[in-house]
Amino acid sequence: METKKAFVRKPATTLADGIVTHIEKEPVDLELARTQWANYVKALQDHGWATIEVPVADDCPDSVFVEDTIVVYGPFTDECG
């Protein structure tokens, strides 16, 4: 059976500096964000996804949202991540 894989990245310490344009900006609770992120990763894993954690990027506040699409054809190993 093929394993589904998802890249995940912990929230940056600079998360509160992220760009918000579609709603009014509100204070960010970094500890709550970290808890929500851990629950998100657990939900992925509980539903059969293998998660691959990429390094935190404190220089990019919005980096918790790993949004780039990737298509891998053929064998995929952790060396690709």
Tab-separated table of C-alpha atoms in Angstrom:
chain	number	residue	atom	x	y	z
A	1	MET	CA	0.000	0.000	0.000
A	2	GLU	CA	1.304	3.445	-0.931
A	3	THR	CA	1.925	5.772	2.024
A	4	LYS	CA	0.644	9.329	1.744
A	5	LYS	CA	3.276	11.863	2.804
A	6	ALA	CA	2.850	15.421	4.043
A	7	PHE	CA	5.512	18.054	4.679
A	8	VAL	CA	4.943	19.881	7.958
A	9	ARG	CA	6.772	22.765	9.632
A	10	LYS	CA	6.416	23.972	13.209
A	11	PRO	CA	5.212	27.556	13.688
A	12	ALA	CA	8.030	30.097	13.603
A	13	THR	CA	8.710	32.171	16.707
A	14	THR	CA	7.882	35.130	14.430
A	15	LEU	CA	4.396	33.788	13.571
A	16	ALA	CA	2.733	36.958	14.916
A	17	ASP	CA	4.528	38.953	12.181
A	18	GLY	CA	2.760	37.017	9.414
A	19	ILE	CA	0.851	38.762	6.643
A	20	VAL	CA	-2.888	39.191	7.184
A	21	THR	CA	-4.873	40.938	4.460
A	22	HIS	CA	-8.332	39.331	4.406
A	23	ILE	CA	-9.308	39.905	8.047
A	24	GLU	CA	-8.307	42.273	10.834
A	25	LYS	CA	-5.040	41.207	12.448
A	26	GLU	CA	-5.354	39.810	15.967
A	27	PRO	CA	-2.735	38.894	18.565
A	28	VAL	CA	-1.173	35.450	18.093
A	29	ASP	CA	-0.857	32.994	20.951
A	30	LEU	CA	2.297	31.118	19.935
A	31	GLU	CA	1.827	28.343	22.508
A	32	LEU	CA	-1.730	27.748	21.276
A	33	ALA	CA	-0.465	27.724	17.682
A	34	ARG	CA	2.133	25.095	18.614
A	35	THR	CA	-0.538	22.962	20.292
A	36	GLN	CA	-2.833	23.294	17.270
A	37	TRP	CA	0.063	22.366	14.971
A	38	ALA	CA	0.833	19.237	17.025
A	39	ASN	CA	-2.852	18.245	16.857
A	40	TYR	CA	-2.828	18.820	13.068
A	41	VAL	CA	0.224	16.577	12.648
A	42	LYS	CA	-1.360	13.899	14.855
A	43	ALA	CA	-4.579	14.049	12.811
A	44	LEU	CA	-2.595	13.529	9.602
A	45	GLN	CA	-0.758	10.579	11.127
A	46	ASP	CA	-3.961	9.101	12.577
A	47	HIS	CA	-5.412	9.102	9.055
A	48	GLY	CA	-2.507	7.259	7.469
A	49	TRP	CA	-0.237	10.129	6.432
A	50	ALA	CA	3.498	9.915	7.038
A	51	THR	CA	4.685	13.372	8.064
A	52	ILE	CA	8.055	14.775	7.079
A	53	GLU	CA	9.064	17.685	9.287
A	54	VAL	CA	11.047	20.399	7.554
A	55	PRO	CA	13.138	22.907	9.542
A	56	VAL	CA	11.511	25.881	11.238
A	57	ALA	CA	12.006	29.093	9.256
A	58	ASP	CA	11.948	31.963	11.750
A	59	ASP	CA	12.857	34.400	8.962
A	60	CYS	CA	9.508	33.589	7.279
A	61	PRO	CA	6.629	34.161	9.731
A	62	ASP	CA	4.066	32.410	7.504
A	63	SER	CA	6.285	29.374	6.897
A	64	VAL	CA	4.075	27.062	8.994
A	65	PHE	CA	1.820	26.974	5.931
A	66	VAL	CA	3.734	24.595	3.656
A	67	GLU	CA	1.813	25.455	0.485
A	68	ASP	CA	4.045	24.607	-2.446
A	69	THR	CA	2.762	21.754	-4.542
A	70	ILE	CA	5.124	18.889	-5.225
A	71	VAL	CA	4.678	15.923	-7.494
A	72	VAL	CA	7.008	12.964	-7.091
A	73	TYR	CA	7.075	10.231	-9.658
A	74	GLY	CA	8.705	6.965	-8.717
A	75	PRO	CA	10.212	5.930	-5.405
A	76	PHE	CA	10.205	8.561	-2.687
A	77	THR	CA	12.632	8.391	0.205
A	78	ASP	CA	13.343	10.655	3.133
A	79	GLU	CA	16.444	11.873	1.294
A	80	CYS	CA	14.066	13.796	-0.990
A	81	GLY	CA	12.761	15.839	1.926
